[in-house]
mmCIF file of C-alpha atoms in Angstrom:
data_model
loop_
_atom_site.group_PDB
_atom_site.id
_atom_site.type_symbol
_atom_site.label_atom_id
_atom_site.label_comp_id
_atom_site.label_asym_id
_atom_site.label_seq_id
_atom_site.Cartn_x
_atom_site.Cartn_y
_atom_site.Cartn_z
ATOM 1 C CA MET A 1 135.021 67.387 106.105
ATOM 2 C CA MET A 2 134.831 71.198 106.377
ATOM 3 C CA PRO A 3 135.039 71.925 102.657
ATOM 4 C CA ASN A 4 132.134 69.550 102.007
ATOM 5 C CA ALA A 5 130.073 71.079 104.799
ATOM 6 C CA ALA A 6 130.844 74.551 103.502
ATOM 7 C CA ARG A 7 129.870 73.460 99.994
ATOM 8 C CA ARG A 8 126.610 71.999 101.295
ATOM 9 C CA SER A 9 125.893 75.237 103.177
ATOM 10 C CA GLU A 10 126.518 77.309 100.078
ATOM 11 C CA ARG A 11 124.296 74.994 98.006
ATOM 12 C CA SER A 12 121.465 75.379 100.555
ATOM 13 C CA ARG A 13 121.911 79.118 100.683
ATOM 14 C CA THR A 14 121.744 79.411 96.889
ATOM 15 C CA ALA A 15 118.722 77.096 96.763
ATOM 16 C CA ILE A 16 116.916 79.230 99.341
ATOM 17 C CA LEU A 17 117.597 82.520 97.555
ATOM 18 C CA ASP A 18 116.627 80.993 94.189
ATOM 19 C CA ALA A 19 113.410 79.698 95.775
ATOM 20 C CA VAL A 20 112.571 83.165 97.092
ATOM 21 C CA LEU A 21 112.978 84.717 93.633
ATOM 22 C CA ALA A 22 110.979 81.971 91.925
ATOM 23 C CA LEU A 23 108.131 82.255 94.436
ATOM 24 C CA LEU A 24 108.087 86.057 94.202
ATOM 25 C CA ARG A 25 107.799 85.770 90.399
ATOM 26 C CA GLU A 26 105.135 83.075 90.508
ATOM 27 C CA SER A 27 102.859 84.097 93.347
ATOM 28 C CA GLY A 28 104.060 87.333 94.921
ATOM 29 C CA TYR A 29 105.024 88.418 98.405
ATOM 30 C CA ALA A 30 101.694 87.695 100.083
ATOM 31 C CA ASP A 31 102.074 83.933 99.599
ATOM 32 C CA LEU A 32 105.783 83.904 100.398
ATOM 33 C CA THR A 33 105.946 82.055 103.719
ATOM 34 C CA ILE A 34 109.117 80.640 105.249
ATOM 35 C CA GLU A 35 107.398 77.254 104.875
ATOM 36 C CA ALA A 36 106.905 77.763 101.125
ATOM 37 C CA ILE A 37 110.532 78.875 100.699
ATOM 38 C CA ALA A 38 111.847 75.850 102.646
ATOM 39 C CA SER A 39 109.684 73.436 100.691
ATOM 40 C CA ARG A 40 110.707 74.888 97.328
ATOM 41 C CA ALA A 41 114.407 74.953 98.285
ATOM 42 C CA GLY A 42 114.338 71.413 99.717
ATOM 43 C CA VAL A 43 115.632 72.490 103.131
ATOM 44 C CA GLY A 44 114.148 72.582 106.607
ATOM 45 C CA LYS A 45 112.561 75.771 107.960
ATOM 46 C CA GLN A 46 115.180 75.784 110.724
ATOM 47 C CA THR A 47 117.922 76.143 108.081
ATOM 48 C CA ILE A 48 116.347 79.412 106.969
ATOM 49 C CA TYR A 49 115.848 80.684 110.514
ATOM 50 C CA ARG A 50 119.471 79.822 111.342
ATOM 51 C CA TRP A 51 120.711 82.278 108.692
ATOM 52 C CA TRP A 52 117.999 84.943 108.531
ATOM 53 C CA PRO A 53 115.886 86.563 111.278
ATOM 54 C CA GLY A 54 112.770 86.584 109.089
ATOM 55 C CA ARG A 55 111.140 86.907 105.727
ATOM 56 C CA GLY A 56 112.251 90.508 105.088
ATOM 57 C CA ALA A 57 115.937 89.673 105.536
ATOM 58 C CA VAL A 58 115.937 86.670 103.209
ATOM 59 C CA VAL A 59 113.978 88.577 100.566
ATOM 60 C CA LEU A 60 116.424 91.482 100.769
ATOM 61 C CA ASP A 61 119.381 89.090 100.307
ATOM 62 C CA ALA A 62 117.685 87.418 97.346
ATOM 63 C CA LEU A 63 116.926 90.732 95.628
ATOM 64 C CA VAL A 64 120.421 92.098 96.264
ATOM 65 C CA GLU A 65 122.057 88.967 94.811
ATOM 66 C CA GLN A 66 119.721 89.114 91.813
ATOM 67 C CA ALA A 67 120.744 92.738 91.216
ATOM 68 C CA ALA A 68 124.437 91.829 91.578
ATOM 69 C CA ALA A 69 124.044 88.973 89.077
ATOM 70 C CA ALA A 70 122.412 91.356 86.595
ATOM 71 C CA GLY A 71 125.592 93.459 86.636
ATOM 72 C CA PRO A 72 126.004 97.224 87.054
ATOM 73 C CA GLN A 73 122.801 99.158 86.383
ATOM 74 C CA ALA A 74 122.580 102.537 84.695
ATOM 75 C CA LEU A 75 119.864 104.833 83.448
ATOM 76 C CA PRO A 76 119.559 105.374 79.690
ATOM 77 C CA ASP A 77 121.705 108.294 78.545
ATOM 78 C CA THR A 78 120.522 109.489 75.134
ATOM 79 C CA GLY A 79 121.741 113.012 75.820
ATOM 80 C CA ASP A 80 118.132 114.115 76.407
ATOM 81 C CA LEU A 81 117.710 114.221 80.204
ATOM 82 C CA GLU A 82 113.974 114.808 80.135
ATOM 83 C CA ALA A 83 113.321 111.884 77.780
ATOM 84 C CA ASP A 84 115.561 109.577 79.821
ATOM 85 C CA LEU A 85 113.868 110.529 83.097
ATOM 86 C CA ARG A 86 110.450 110.033 81.551
ATOM 87 C CA VAL A 87 111.299 106.416 80.663
ATOM 88 C CA VAL A 88 112.503 105.700 84.198
ATOM 89 C CA VAL A 89 109.737 107.501 86.104
ATOM 90 C CA ARG A 90 107.041 105.879 83.955
ATOM 91 C CA ALA A 91 108.548 102.447 84.697
ATOM 92 C CA ILE A 92 108.647 103.057 88.459
ATOM 93 C CA VAL A 93 105.083 104.420 88.515
ATOM 94 C CA ALA A 94 103.846 101.419 86.505
ATOM 95 C CA GLU A 95 105.488 99.037 88.978
ATOM 96 C CA LEU A 96 103.997 100.878 91.965
ATOM 97 C CA ALA A 97 100.565 100.843 90.300
ATOM 98 C CA ASP A 98 100.648 97.026 90.097
ATOM 99 C CA PRO A 99 99.607 95.653 93.512
ATOM 100 C CA ARG A 100 101.373 92.340 92.935
ATOM 101 C CA LEU A 101 104.674 93.882 91.804
ATOM 102 C CA SER A 102 104.644 96.495 94.560
ATOM 103 C CA ALA A 103 103.813 94.035 97.359
ATOM 104 C CA THR A 104 107.513 93.321 97.878
ATOM 105 C CA THR A 105 108.351 97.026 98.105
ATOM 106 C CA ARG A 106 105.461 97.433 100.548
ATOM 107 C CA ALA A 107 106.771 94.648 102.775
ATOM 108 C CA LEU A 108 110.348 95.906 102.666
ATOM 109 C CA THR A 109 109.140 99.424 103.525
ATOM 110 C CA ILE A 110 107.266 98.098 106.563
ATOM 111 C CA GLU A 111 110.427 96.281 107.683
ATOM 112 C CA THR A 112 112.435 99.456 107.094
ATOM 113 C CA LEU A 113 110.089 101.472 109.315
ATOM 114 C CA SER A 114 110.032 98.732 111.953
ATOM 115 C CA SER A 115 113.745 98.040 112.402
ATOM 116 C CA GLU A 116 116.680 100.415 112.314
ATOM 117 C CA ALA A 117 119.093 97.550 111.558
ATOM 118 C CA PHE A 118 116.978 96.454 108.594
ATOM 119 C CA ALA A 119 116.653 100.090 107.454
ATOM 120 C CA ASP A 120 120.460 100.377 107.290
ATOM 121 C CA GLN A 121 120.728 97.181 105.233
ATOM 122 C CA MET A 122 117.881 98.199 102.942
ATOM 123 C CA ARG A 123 119.354 101.640 102.347
ATOM 124 C CA ASP A 124 122.971 100.593 101.816
ATOM 125 C CA ARG A 125 122.474 97.381 99.846
ATOM 126 C CA MET A 126 119.301 97.995 97.835
ATOM 127 C CA LEU A 127 118.082 101.585 97.798
ATOM 128 C CA ARG A 128 121.374 103.493 97.527
ATOM 129 C CA PRO A 129 122.544 101.627 94.400
ATOM 130 C CA GLN A 130 119.173 102.370 92.768
ATOM 131 C CA LEU A 131 119.221 106.055 93.740
ATOM 132 C CA ASP A 132 122.825 106.275 92.543
ATOM 133 C CA THR A 133 121.831 105.281 89.007
ATOM 134 C CA VAL A 134 119.571 108.361 88.920
ATOM 135 C CA LYS A 135 122.250 110.499 90.556
ATOM 136 C CA ASP A 136 124.826 109.386 87.972
ATOM 137 C CA ARG A 137 122.479 110.379 85.133
ATOM 138 C CA LEU A 138 121.895 113.781 86.752
ATOM 139 C CA ARG A 139 125.648 114.250 87.187
ATOM 140 C CA SER A 140 126.257 113.580 83.508
ATOM 141 C CA ALA A 141 123.459 116.064 82.699
ATOM 142 C CA ARG A 142 125.183 118.634 84.876
ATOM 143 C CA GLU A 143 128.456 118.063 83.049
ATOM 144 C CA ALA A 144 126.582 118.580 79.771
ATOM 145 C CA GLY A 145 125.201 121.891 81.073
ATOM 146 C CA ASP A 146 121.621 120.588 81.267
ATOM 147 C CA LEU A 147 121.297 121.008 85.038
ATOM 148 C CA ARG A 148 121.633 124.045 87.291
ATOM 149 C CA PRO A 149 125.161 123.659 88.728
ATOM 150 C CA GLU A 150 124.100 124.672 92.270
ATOM 151 C CA VAL A 151 121.524 121.877 92.660
ATOM 152 C CA ASP A 152 122.288 119.257 95.347
ATOM 153 C CA LEU A 153 122.187 115.971 93.421
ATOM 154 C CA ASP A 154 120.848 113.913 96.340
ATOM 155 C CA GLN A 155 117.950 116.340 96.770
ATOM 156 C CA ALA A 156 117.333 116.288 93.024
ATOM 157 C CA VAL A 157 117.049 112.478 93.089
ATOM 158 C CA GLU A 158 114.605 112.649 96.006
ATOM 159 C CA LEU A 159 112.581 115.293 94.164
ATOM 160 C CA LEU A 160 111.919 112.676 91.475
ATOM 161 C CA ILE A 161 111.498 109.634 93.712
ATOM 162 C CA GLY A 162 109.863 110.987 96.885
ATOM 163 C CA PRO A 163 106.559 112.246 95.449
ATOM 164 C CA MET A 164 105.668 108.977 93.702
ATOM 165 C CA TYR A 165 106.436 106.840 96.753
ATOM 166 C CA HIS A 166 104.358 109.190 98.898
ATOM 167 C CA ARG A 167 101.376 108.959 96.525
ATOM 168 C CA TRP A 168 101.729 105.179 96.311
ATOM 169 C CA MET A 169 102.047 104.691 100.087
ATOM 170 C CA MET A 170 99.314 107.083 101.076
ATOM 171 C CA ARG A 171 96.979 106.280 98.146
ATOM 172 C CA THR A 172 96.383 109.966 97.515
ATOM 173 C CA GLY A 173 95.948 109.837 93.748
ATOM 174 C CA PRO A 174 96.143 107.811 90.522
ATOM 175 C CA LEU A 175 99.452 106.266 89.418
ATOM 176 C CA THR A 176 99.160 106.812 85.681
ATOM 177 C CA GLU A 177 101.506 107.622 82.816
ATOM 178 C CA GLU A 178 100.113 111.170 82.785
ATOM 179 C CA TYR A 179 101.007 111.463 86.462
ATOM 180 C CA ALA A 180 104.535 110.146 85.792
ATOM 181 C CA ASP A 181 105.042 112.735 83.067
ATOM 182 C CA GLY A 182 103.811 115.441 85.449
ATOM 183 C CA ILE A 183 106.561 114.485 87.915
ATOM 184 C CA VAL A 184 109.198 114.806 85.205
ATOM 185 C CA ASP A 185 107.765 118.153 84.053
ATOM 186 C CA LEU A 186 107.945 119.571 87.585
ATOM 187 C CA ALA A 187 111.411 118.155 88.240
ATOM 188 C CA MET A 188 112.757 119.489 84.935
ATOM 189 C CA ALA A 189 111.378 122.951 85.739
ATOM 190 C CA ALA A 190 113.217 122.752 89.080
ATOM 191 C CA LEU A 191 116.499 121.457 87.658
ATOM 192 C CA ARG A 192 116.912 123.088 84.257
ATOM 193 C CA PRO A 193 119.481 125.910 83.990
ATOM 194 C CA GLY A 194 118.147 129.448 83.845
ATOM 195 C CA THR A 195 115.130 128.599 85.968
ATOM 196 C CA ALA A 196 116.544 129.475 89.359
ATOM 197 C CA GLY A 197 114.314 132.537 89.715
ATOM 198 C CA LYS A 198 115.080 135.227 92.193
ATOM 199 C CA PRO A 199 117.699 134.512 94.862
ATOM 200 C CA ARG A 200 116.480 133.968 98.413
ATOM 201 C CA PRO A 201 116.955 136.908 100.741
ATOM 202 C CA GLY A 202 120.129 136.459 102.767
ATOM 203 C CA THR A 203 121.805 134.100 100.297
ATOM 204 C CA ALA A 204 122.995 136.718 97.801
ATOM 205 C CA MET B 1 68.285 103.587 130.899
ATOM 206 C CA MET B 2 69.633 104.147 127.382
ATOM 207 C CA PRO B 3 70.501 107.813 127.805
ATOM 208 C CA ASN B 4 72.581 106.992 130.905
ATOM 209 C CA ALA B 5 74.312 104.073 129.176
ATOM 210 C CA ALA B 6 75.011 106.242 126.158
ATOM 211 C CA ARG B 7 76.398 108.975 128.399
ATOM 212 C CA ARG B 8 78.613 106.457 130.172
ATOM 213 C CA SER B 9 79.842 105.154 126.822
ATOM 214 C CA GLU B 10 80.646 108.641 125.638
ATOM 215 C CA ARG B 11 82.456 109.400 128.908
ATOM 216 C CA SER B 12 84.588 106.246 128.501
ATOM 217 C CA ARG B 13 85.320 107.054 124.887
ATOM 218 C CA THR B 14 86.458 110.572 125.752
ATOM 219 C CA ALA B 15 88.552 109.291 128.667
ATOM 220 C CA ILE B 16 90.268 106.783 126.374
ATOM 221 C CA LEU B 17 91.085 109.337 123.671
ATOM 222 C CA ASP B 18 92.305 111.843 126.288
ATOM 223 C CA ALA B 19 94.485 109.117 127.816
ATOM 224 C CA VAL B 20 96.026 108.359 124.417
ATOM 225 C CA LEU B 21 96.951 112.014 123.869
ATOM 226 C CA ALA B 22 98.326 112.422 127.396
ATOM 227 C CA LEU B 23 100.452 109.272 127.104
ATOM 228 C CA LEU B 24 101.726 110.271 123.646
ATOM 229 C CA ARG B 25 102.798 113.658 125.071
ATOM 230 C CA GLU B 26 104.379 112.172 128.186
ATOM 231 C CA SER B 27 106.128 109.046 126.965
ATOM 232 C CA GLY B 28 105.658 108.641 123.207
ATOM 233 C CA TYR B 29 104.295 105.907 120.990
ATOM 234 C CA ALA B 30 106.748 103.185 121.991
ATOM 235 C CA ASP B 31 105.336 102.982 125.521
ATOM 236 C CA LEU B 32 101.715 103.360 124.427
ATOM 237 C CA THR B 33 100.227 99.946 125.168
ATOM 238 C CA ILE B 34 96.495 99.190 125.268
ATOM 239 C CA GLU B 35 97.112 98.319 128.930
ATOM 240 C CA ALA B 36 98.598 101.748 129.657
ATOM 241 C CA ILE B 37 95.709 103.490 127.874
ATOM 242 C CA ALA B 38 93.096 101.470 129.796
ATOM 243 C CA SER B 39 94.782 102.110 133.121
ATOM 244 C CA ARG B 40 95.092 105.862 132.486
ATOM 245 C CA ALA B 41 91.480 106.108 131.270
ATOM 246 C CA GLY B 42 90.119 104.027 134.153
ATOM 247 C CA VAL B 43 88.459 101.476 131.858
ATOM 248 C CA GLY B 44 89.021 97.799 131.150
ATOM 249 C CA LYS B 45 91.162 96.725 128.187
ATOM 250 C CA GLN B 46 88.092 94.968 126.741
ATOM 251 C CA THR B 47 86.318 98.343 126.510
ATOM 252 C CA ILE B 48 89.050 99.567 124.181
ATOM 253 C CA TYR B 49 89.074 96.387 122.092
ATOM 254 C CA ARG B 50 85.265 96.561 121.775
ATOM 255 C CA TRP B 51 85.540 99.889 119.936
ATOM 256 C CA TRP B 52 88.886 99.761 118.194
ATOM 257 C CA PRO B 53 90.705 96.914 116.406
ATOM 258 C CA GLY B 54 94.090 97.997 117.781
ATOM 259 C CA ARG B 55 96.490 100.696 118.820
ATOM 260 C CA GLY B 56 96.734 102.380 115.402
ATOM 261 C CA ALA B 57 92.971 102.911 115.158
ATOM 262 C CA VAL B 58 92.571 104.446 118.618
ATOM 263 C CA VAL B 59 95.612 106.707 118.076
ATOM 264 C CA LEU B 60 94.209 107.875 114.731
ATOM 265 C CA ASP B 61 90.845 108.706 116.377
ATOM 266 C CA ALA B 62 92.584 110.592 119.185
ATOM 267 C CA LEU B 63 94.718 112.646 116.788
ATOM 268 C CA VAL B 64 91.767 113.400 114.495
ATOM 269 C CA GLU B 65 89.627 114.607 117.434
ATOM 270 C CA GLN B 66 92.525 116.696 118.704
ATOM 271 C CA ALA B 67 92.853 118.336 115.288
ATOM 272 C CA ALA B 68 89.081 118.939 115.133
ATOM 273 C CA ALA B 69 89.141 120.534 118.591
ATOM 274 C CA ALA B 70 91.971 122.838 117.491
ATOM 275 C CA GLY B 71 89.698 124.229 114.760
ATOM 276 C CA PRO B 72 90.390 124.739 111.064
ATOM 277 C CA GLN B 73 94.090 124.790 110.212
ATOM 278 C CA ALA B 74 95.725 126.988 107.612
ATOM 279 C CA LEU B 75 99.232 127.793 106.472
ATOM 280 C CA PRO B 76 100.544 131.302 107.119
ATOM 281 C CA ASP B 77 99.739 133.635 104.235
ATOM 282 C CA THR B 78 101.991 136.671 104.374
ATOM 283 C CA GLY B 79 101.786 137.143 100.617
ATOM 284 C CA ASP B 80 105.326 135.715 100.278
ATOM 285 C CA LEU B 81 104.839 132.087 99.197
ATOM 286 C CA GLU B 82 108.494 131.129 99.559
ATOM 287 C CA ALA B 83 108.752 132.520 103.114
ATOM 288 C CA ASP B 84 105.488 130.830 104.135
ATOM 289 C CA LEU B 85 106.582 127.462 102.714
ATOM 290 C CA ARG B 86 109.938 127.754 104.413
ATOM 291 C CA VAL B 87 108.252 128.078 107.836
ATOM 292 C CA VAL B 88 106.103 125.016 107.218
ATOM 293 C CA VAL B 89 108.749 122.775 105.636
ATOM 294 C CA ARG B 90 111.247 123.606 108.397
ATOM 295 C CA ALA B 91 108.632 122.671 111.021
ATOM 296 C CA ILE B 92 107.834 119.327 109.346
ATOM 297 C CA VAL B 93 111.525 118.461 108.912
ATOM 298 C CA ALA B 94 112.221 119.335 112.572
ATOM 299 C CA GLU B 95 109.384 117.043 113.678
ATOM 300 C CA LEU B 96 110.620 114.190 111.471
ATOM 301 C CA ALA B 97 114.172 114.675 112.799
ATOM 302 C CA ASP B 98 112.963 114.099 116.384
ATOM 303 C CA PRO B 99 112.700 110.327 116.936
ATOM 304 C CA ARG B 100 110.177 110.728 119.752
ATOM 305 C CA LEU B 101 107.879 113.099 117.854
ATOM 306 C CA SER B 102 108.068 111.075 114.654
ATOM 307 C CA ALA B 103 107.427 107.708 116.340
ATOM 308 C CA THR B 104 103.669 108.203 115.981
ATOM 309 C CA THR B 105 103.988 109.026 112.282
ATOM 310 C CA ARG B 106 106.197 105.957 111.884
ATOM 311 C CA ALA B 107 103.602 103.716 113.519
ATOM 312 C CA LEU B 108 100.720 105.170 111.532
ATOM 313 C CA THR B 109 102.712 104.732 108.313
ATOM 314 C CA ILE B 110 103.311 101.064 109.114
ATOM 315 C CA GLU B 111 99.566 100.608 109.728
ATOM 316 C CA THR B 112 98.844 102.440 106.470
ATOM 317 C CA LEU B 113 101.099 100.074 104.522
ATOM 318 C CA SER B 114 99.679 97.036 106.318
ATOM 319 C CA SER B 115 95.937 97.607 105.957
ATOM 320 C CA GLU B 116 93.984 99.093 103.081
ATOM 321 C CA ALA B 117 91.059 99.944 105.387
ATOM 322 C CA PHE B 118 93.374 101.812 107.750
ATOM 323 C CA ALA B 119 95.059 103.532 104.781
ATOM 324 C CA ASP B 120 91.692 104.921 103.658
ATOM 325 C CA GLN B 121 90.942 106.252 107.158
ATOM 326 C CA MET B 122 94.419 107.707 107.531
ATOM 327 C CA ARG B 123 94.258 109.436 104.158
ATOM 328 C CA ASP B 124 90.730 110.829 104.430
ATOM 329 C CA ARG B 125 90.669 111.816 108.101
ATOM 330 C CA MET B 126 94.243 112.831 108.855
ATOM 331 C CA LEU B 127 96.491 113.255 105.821
ATOM 332 C CA ARG B 128 94.114 114.916 103.338
ATOM 333 C CA PRO B 129 93.197 117.784 105.693
ATOM 334 C CA GLN B 130 96.921 118.421 106.264
ATOM 335 C CA LEU B 131 97.765 118.302 102.556
ATOM 336 C CA ASP B 132 94.786 120.558 101.841
ATOM 337 C CA THR B 133 96.243 123.337 104.003
ATOM 338 C CA VAL B 134 99.292 123.359 101.709
ATOM 339 C CA LYS B 135 97.084 123.097 98.630
ATOM 340 C CA ASP B 136 94.981 126.069 99.783
ATOM 341 C CA ARG B 137 98.125 128.185 100.229
ATOM 342 C CA LEU B 138 99.323 127.212 96.739
ATOM 343 C CA ARG B 139 95.910 128.061 95.299
ATOM 344 C CA SER B 140 96.013 131.523 96.823
ATOM 345 C CA ALA B 141 99.544 131.935 95.415
ATOM 346 C CA ARG B 142 98.225 130.964 91.999
ATOM 347 C CA GLU B 143 95.463 133.579 92.275
ATOM 348 C CA ALA B 144 98.128 136.141 93.166
ATOM 349 C CA GLY B 145 100.107 135.198 90.056
ATOM 350 C CA ASP B 146 102.959 133.624 92.045
ATOM 351 C CA LEU B 147 102.494 130.123 90.646
ATOM 352 C CA ARG B 148 102.590 128.760 87.118
ATOM 353 C CA PRO B 149 98.893 128.419 86.220
ATOM 354 C CA GLU B 150 99.329 125.025 84.533
ATOM 355 C CA VAL B 151 100.750 123.272 87.622
ATOM 356 C CA ASP B 152 98.614 120.489 89.116
ATOM 357 C CA LEU B 153 98.154 121.558 92.735
ATOM 358 C CA ASP B 154 98.080 117.999 94.135
ATOM 359 C CA GLN B 155 101.379 117.222 92.435
ATOM 360 C CA ALA B 156 102.812 120.501 93.708
ATOM 361 C CA VAL B 157 101.887 119.566 97.289
ATOM 362 C CA GLU B 158 103.513 116.149 96.871
ATOM 363 C CA LEU B 159 106.645 117.782 95.424
ATOM 364 C CA LEU B 160 107.068 119.533 98.787
ATOM 365 C CA ILE B 161 105.986 116.692 101.076
ATOM 366 C CA GLY B 162 107.158 113.525 99.293
ATOM 367 C CA PRO B 163 110.934 114.103 99.320
ATOM 368 C CA MET B 164 111.177 114.754 103.064
ATOM 369 C CA TYR B 165 109.089 111.728 103.987
ATOM 370 C CA HIS B 166 111.205 109.593 101.685
ATOM 371 C CA ARG B 167 114.454 110.835 103.275
ATOM 372 C CA TRP B 168 113.013 110.352 106.773
ATOM 373 C CA MET B 169 111.667 106.844 106.078
ATOM 374 C CA MET B 170 114.686 105.584 104.217
ATOM 375 C CA ARG B 171 117.288 107.429 106.352
ATOM 376 C CA THR B 172 119.130 108.585 103.244
ATOM 377 C CA GLY B 173 120.383 111.927 104.560
ATOM 378 C CA PRO B 174 120.341 114.557 107.311
ATOM 379 C CA LEU B 175 117.072 116.279 108.269
ATOM 380 C CA THR B 176 118.388 119.786 108.901
ATOM 381 C CA GLU B 177 117.149 123.330 108.409
ATOM 382 C CA GLU B 178 119.526 123.671 105.463
ATOM 383 C CA TYR B 179 117.936 120.582 103.924
ATOM 384 C CA ALA B 180 114.430 122.005 104.510
ATOM 385 C CA ASP B 181 115.401 125.243 102.760
ATOM 386 C CA GLY B 182 116.800 123.203 99.858
ATOM 387 C CA ILE B 183 113.402 121.555 99.383
ATOM 388 C CA VAL B 184 111.710 124.946 99.239
ATOM 389 C CA ASP B 185 114.322 126.283 96.797
ATOM 390 C CA LEU B 186 113.769 123.351 94.421
ATOM 391 C CA ALA B 187 109.989 123.513 94.725
ATOM 392 C CA MET B 188 109.931 127.261 94.121
ATOM 393 C CA ALA B 189 112.075 126.809 91.012
ATOM 394 C CA ALA B 190 109.529 124.243 89.796
ATOM 395 C CA LEU B 191 106.437 126.295 90.622
ATOM 396 C CA ARG B 192 107.379 129.921 89.991
ATOM 397 C CA PRO B 193 105.926 131.547 86.836
ATOM 398 C CA GLY B 194 108.273 132.009 83.898
ATOM 399 C CA THR B 195 110.321 128.917 84.792
ATOM 400 C CA ALA B 196 108.481 126.376 82.676
ATOM 401 C CA GLY B 197 111.384 125.968 80.264
ATOM 402 C CA LYS B 198 110.901 124.457 76.864
ATOM 403 C CA PRO B 199 107.629 122.637 76.171
ATOM 404 C CA ARG B 200 107.727 118.857 75.963
ATOM 405 C CA PRO B 201 107.668 117.410 72.454
ATOM 406 C CA GLY B 202 104.126 116.464 71.524
ATOM 407 C CA THR B 203 102.449 118.769 74.015
ATOM 408 C CA ALA B 204 102.728 121.981 72.010
#
């Protein structure tokens, strides 16, 4: 009996995660209730609550499995760092500018701020792999001599990503293509070799 | 009768906001219930709910009045932009690194992400005045010739502020003095005159 039960469990689990992704595509996070997921997946609500503490956790699992199914991600590498970053930053800004697309990120950010356990999951399973695609591109730029060798790659990634999330979260300004290009311009000025300026006192 | 009633209202309002600040200082946001505020202020809970929709709103009012009472804020201006920014960025990173001090910011950020009306209040009454102190210091640096004249000042402020909030929110790395200095180093490389690098294609 166990193999059948395990198979049934796995079928339910897959149906639930597929339902989450379909509902996110069709109507967005705001309408994504546990009830709607259960109904779409053909399971009872209690099946969902048995496996996940709430909506954030099941959405995170669905998005992580979707990313895994899509295979390893990488940034474009045309050899032109600035052009490659511009493509990526424009795409992220466009997604943040769309209230429906960014509703999921908004909800996952609230969960991240509300629960340390969720924050660890979010960082390790979803955010870190995304940040690492940028870090890998910066590392290859460094190897090509297009990046100041002394730059901390994690801080360089955050220099690109942090400002746009701050503007999006705090609603402090427009999220336009011109704005995206401005981020890349500033980051390139910070990262490009020969732009280190004068050394800080005490570090020479 | 109205003047007396109005005076009583104002006395209650002040007592409530003072209670919020005292409780935040003494025990932090986690223990700050509407019940605790009412008890400390010597008013009924319904008095608080009559004027504020919830904890976030009354905390925002208390912090905004505290800032107003402290008078106009400004960044240090010693003439050395990098040294002045280092003082400020180190102070913000130290506050974010302290779970008790940053609990209020965490709560206000959750409210900001959860309610557009609260986000507008938070931005206009609390965040914008803080960002403007950094912007004013950058403007004076630009007048002194210490900043590339073509840099957008709002984007420059976000280049300093965005990365540390992202790291704090997402728990992606340590919040140390060395990290704070790294932010300033990167920002200075981006902002300093003569570091613009090659022009972007199509913008010449």
